[in-house]
Coordinates of C-alpha atoms and ligand atoms in Angstrom, one line a residue:
X1278 CA 180.7 60.2 157.7
X1279 CA 180.2 59.7 161.5
X1280 CA 176.9 58.0 162.3
X1281 CA 174.3 60.2 164.1
X1282 CA 173.9 57.9 167.1
X1283 CA 173.5 59.0 170.7
X1284 CA 177.0 57.6 171.4
X1285 CA 178.5 59.6 168.5
X1286 CA 176.9 62.8 170.0
X1287 CA 177.2 62.2 173.7
X1288 CA 180.0 59.6 174.1
X1289 CA 179.5 56.2 175.8
X1290 CA 177.9 55.8 179.3
X1291 CA 181.4 55.1 180.7
X1292 CA 182.8 58.4 179.2
X1293 CA 179.8 60.3 180.6
X1294 CA 180.3 58.7 184.0
X1295 CA 184.0 59.8 183.9
X1296 CA 183.0 63.4 183.0
X1297 CA 180.5 63.5 185.9
X1298 CA 183.2 62.7 188.4
X1299 CA 184.4 66.3 188.2
X1300 CA 181.0 67.9 187.9
X1301 CA 180.7 71.5 189.3
X1302 CA 177.4 72.4 187.6
X1303 CA 176.0 73.3 191.1
X1304 CA 177.6 73.8 194.5
X1305 CA 176.7 70.4 195.9
X1306 CA 180.1 68.9 194.9
X1307 CA 181.8 71.1 197.5
X1308 CA 180.7 69.1 200.5
X1309 CA 179.9 65.7 199.1
X1310 CA 182.5 62.9 199.0
X1311 CA 182.1 62.1 195.4
X1312 CA 179.7 62.0 192.4
X1313 CA 177.3 59.1 192.7
X1314 CA 176.5 58.3 189.1
X1315 CA 173.9 55.7 187.9
X1316 CA 174.8 52.1 187.6
X1317 CA 173.5 49.1 185.7
X1318 CA 173.0 47.7 182.2
X1319 CA 173.6 50.1 179.3
X1320 CA 170.8 48.2 177.5
X1321 CA 168.4 48.3 180.4
X1322 CA 164.7 48.3 179.6
X1323 CA 163.9 50.0 182.9
X1324 CA 165.6 53.0 184.4
X1325 CA 164.9 53.9 188.0
X1326 CA 165.4 57.4 189.3
X1327 CA 165.6 58.2 193.0
X1328 CA 166.2 61.6 194.6
X1329 CA 169.9 61.9 195.5
X1330 CA 172.5 59.7 197.2
X1331 CA 172.2 59.4 200.9
X1332 CA 175.0 59.1 203.5
X1333 CA 175.9 55.5 202.7
X1334 CA 175.7 56.1 198.9
X1335 CA 178.0 59.1 199.2
X1336 CA 180.7 57.1 200.9
X1337 CA 180.3 54.0 198.7
X1338 CA 180.0 56.0 195.4
X1339 CA 177.0 53.8 194.4
X1340 CA 173.3 54.5 194.3
X1341 CA 170.7 52.8 196.5
X1342 CA 173.0 50.8 198.8
X1343 CA 171.7 52.1 202.1
X1344 CA 168.5 51.2 204.0
X1345 CA 166.2 52.4 201.2
X1346 CA 168.3 50.6 198.6
X1347 CA 168.1 47.4 200.6
X1348 CA 164.3 47.5 200.8
X1349 CA 164.2 48.4 197.1
X1350 CA 166.4 45.4 196.2
X1351 CA 164.2 43.1 198.4
X1352 CA 161.0 44.2 196.7
X1353 CA 162.5 43.9 193.2
X1354 CA 163.7 40.4 194.0
X1355 CA 160.2 39.4 195.3
X1356 CA 158.6 40.7 192.1
X1357 CA 161.2 39.0 189.9
X1358 CA 163.1 42.0 188.6
X1359 CA 166.8 41.5 188.4
X1360 CA 168.3 44.8 189.5
X1361 CA 171.6 44.1 187.6
X1362 CA 169.5 44.0 184.4
X1363 CA 168.1 47.5 185.1
X1364 CA 169.7 50.9 185.5
X1365 CA 169.4 52.8 188.8
X1366 CA 170.3 56.4 189.2
X1367 CA 169.3 59.6 191.0
X1368 CA 167.9 63.0 189.9
X1369 CA 170.8 64.7 191.8
X1370 CA 174.2 63.0 191.9
X1371 CA 175.8 64.6 194.9
X1372 CA 174.7 64.1 198.6
X1373 CA 173.1 67.3 200.0
X1374 CA 173.1 67.4 203.8
X1375 CA 173.2 69.5 206.9
X1376 CA 175.9 68.6 209.4
X1377 CA 174.4 67.9 212.9
X1378 CA 177.2 67.0 215.3
X1379 CA 178.9 64.0 213.8
X1380 CA 175.8 63.1 211.7
X1381 CA 174.9 64.3 208.2
X1382 CA 171.2 64.9 207.8
X1383 CA 169.7 64.6 204.3
X1384 CA 168.5 67.8 202.9
X1385 CA 166.1 68.0 199.8
X1386 CA 167.7 69.3 196.6
X1387 CA 166.2 72.5 195.3
X1388 CA 164.8 73.2 191.8
X1389 CA 168.1 74.8 190.6
X1390 CA 170.1 71.7 191.7
X1391 CA 167.6 69.4 190.0
X1392 CA 167.8 71.5 186.9
X1393 CA 171.7 71.6 186.9
X1394 CA 171.9 67.8 187.4
X1395 CA 169.3 67.2 184.6
X1396 CA 172.4 67.5 182.3
X1397 CA 173.5 64.0 183.4
X1398 CA 170.1 62.4 183.6
X1399 CA 169.4 63.6 180.1
X1400 CA 172.6 61.7 178.9
X1401 CA 171.7 58.6 180.8
X1402 CA 168.2 58.5 179.2
X1403 CA 169.5 59.2 175.8
X1404 CA 172.2 56.5 175.9
X1405 CA 170.1 53.8 177.6
X1406 CA 166.8 54.5 175.9
X1407 CA 164.7 52.5 178.3
X1408 CA 161.2 51.3 177.6
X1409 CA 160.2 52.7 180.9
X1410 CA 161.6 55.3 183.4
X1411 CA 160.4 55.0 187.0
X1412 CA 160.2 58.1 189.1
X1413 CA 160.7 57.1 192.7
X1414 CA 159.2 60.1 194.5
X1415 CA 158.6 63.8 193.9
X1416 CA 162.1 64.9 193.1
X1417 CA 162.4 62.3 190.4
X1418 CA 159.1 63.4 189.0
X1419 CA 160.2 66.9 188.9
X1420 CA 163.5 65.9 187.1
X1421 CA 161.9 63.6 184.6
X1422 CA 158.6 65.3 183.8
X1423 CA 159.8 68.9 184.5
X1424 CA 156.9 69.8 186.8
X1425 CA 156.2 69.6 190.5
X1426 CA 153.4 67.2 191.3
X1427 CA 151.8 65.8 194.4
X1428 CA 152.7 62.1 194.3
X1429 CA 149.4 61.1 196.0
X1430 CA 147.6 62.5 193.0
X1431 CA 149.7 61.0 190.2
X1432 CA 151.0 57.8 191.8
X1433 CA 150.7 54.7 189.5
X1434 CA 150.1 56.8 186.4
X1435 CA 152.3 56.9 183.3
X1436 CA 153.4 60.3 182.1
X1437 CA 156.0 61.4 179.5
X1438 CA 159.4 62.7 180.4
X1439 CA 160.6 65.9 178.8
X1440 CA 162.1 63.9 176.0
X1441 CA 159.1 61.6 175.5
X1442 CA 160.1 58.5 177.5
X1443 CA 157.2 56.9 179.4
X1444 CA 157.6 57.5 183.1
X1445 CA 155.8 55.4 185.7
X1446 CA 155.3 57.4 188.9
X1447 CA 155.5 55.8 192.3
X1448 CA 156.7 56.6 195.9
X1449 CA 160.3 56.6 197.1
X1450 CA 161.3 53.4 199.0
X1451 CA 162.4 55.6 202.0
X1452 CA 158.7 56.7 202.3
X1453 CA 157.9 53.0 203.1
X1454 CA 160.6 52.9 205.8
X1455 CA 159.1 56.0 207.5
X1456 CA 155.5 54.8 207.9
X1457 CA 155.0 54.2 211.7
X1458 CA 151.9 52.0 211.6
X1459 CA 152.6 48.4 210.7
X1460 CA 149.4 47.8 208.8
X1461 CA 149.8 51.0 206.8
X1462 CA 153.4 50.1 206.1
X1463 CA 152.4 46.6 204.8
X1464 CA 149.6 48.1 202.6
X1465 CA 152.0 50.7 201.1
X1466 CA 154.7 48.1 200.5
X1467 CA 152.1 46.0 198.6
X1468 CA 151.1 49.0 196.5
X1469 CA 154.8 49.6 195.7
X1470 CA 155.2 45.9 194.8
X1471 CA 152.2 46.2 192.4
X1472 CA 153.9 49.2 190.8
X1473 CA 157.0 47.1 190.3
X1474 CA 154.9 44.4 188.7
X1475 CA 153.7 47.0 186.2
X1476 CA 157.4 47.9 185.5
X1477 CA 158.2 44.2 184.9
X1478 CA 155.5 44.0 182.3
X1479 CA 156.5 47.2 180.6
X1480 CA 160.2 46.1 180.5
X1481 CA 159.1 43.3 178.1
X1482 CA 157.1 45.4 175.7
Ligands
URA37 N1 167.8 57.6 198.2 C1 167.8 58.0 196.9 O1 167.0 58.7 196.4 N2 168.9 57.6 196.2 C2 169.8 56.8 196.7 O2 170.8 56.5 196.0 C3 169.7 56.4 198.1 C4 168.7 56.8 198.8

């Protein structure tokens, strides 16, 4: 008899990653360079979810390697979380953009694209089974919890994902990069670091 494990039902993370390479579940694959699947430890205790790959991630084929990713790495390091021991992914796995001259301007994924891509996030959650999922911004909240919520109202709280995984809600690191006033930026960065301290504690439970 075959054991009823997530791997037996869904395949390994590596197999799921291979399947996602040729994903056509929504139209975003048409213009993106490639699928940017999650990366990290298959036994990770924390699973971070961003919005979608940006311009640099689309080219590199890896999540959070551009400016927001560098800030994210820096704060994790300061807090003492080793990113390589976590799993980092996005709600939507293809870059959505509007061409403007030679530039590609990030465009927000819509509800249908988030729903279509939930297929992959669902498999990542089921195979990794983290102690805590971390929603980085509103798109990740929508994907994980299944509802639209104003981040300002729910930030710092722990909700449940559709499948019952605890989800800590915080802002997206790109929000920190966009704050024009230096004092505000410093304060928000500290709040984000405090949220990451919570994650560090929850990873050990
Ligand atoms: N922003 C995201 O949400 N994800 C990435 O991978 C990069 C930037």
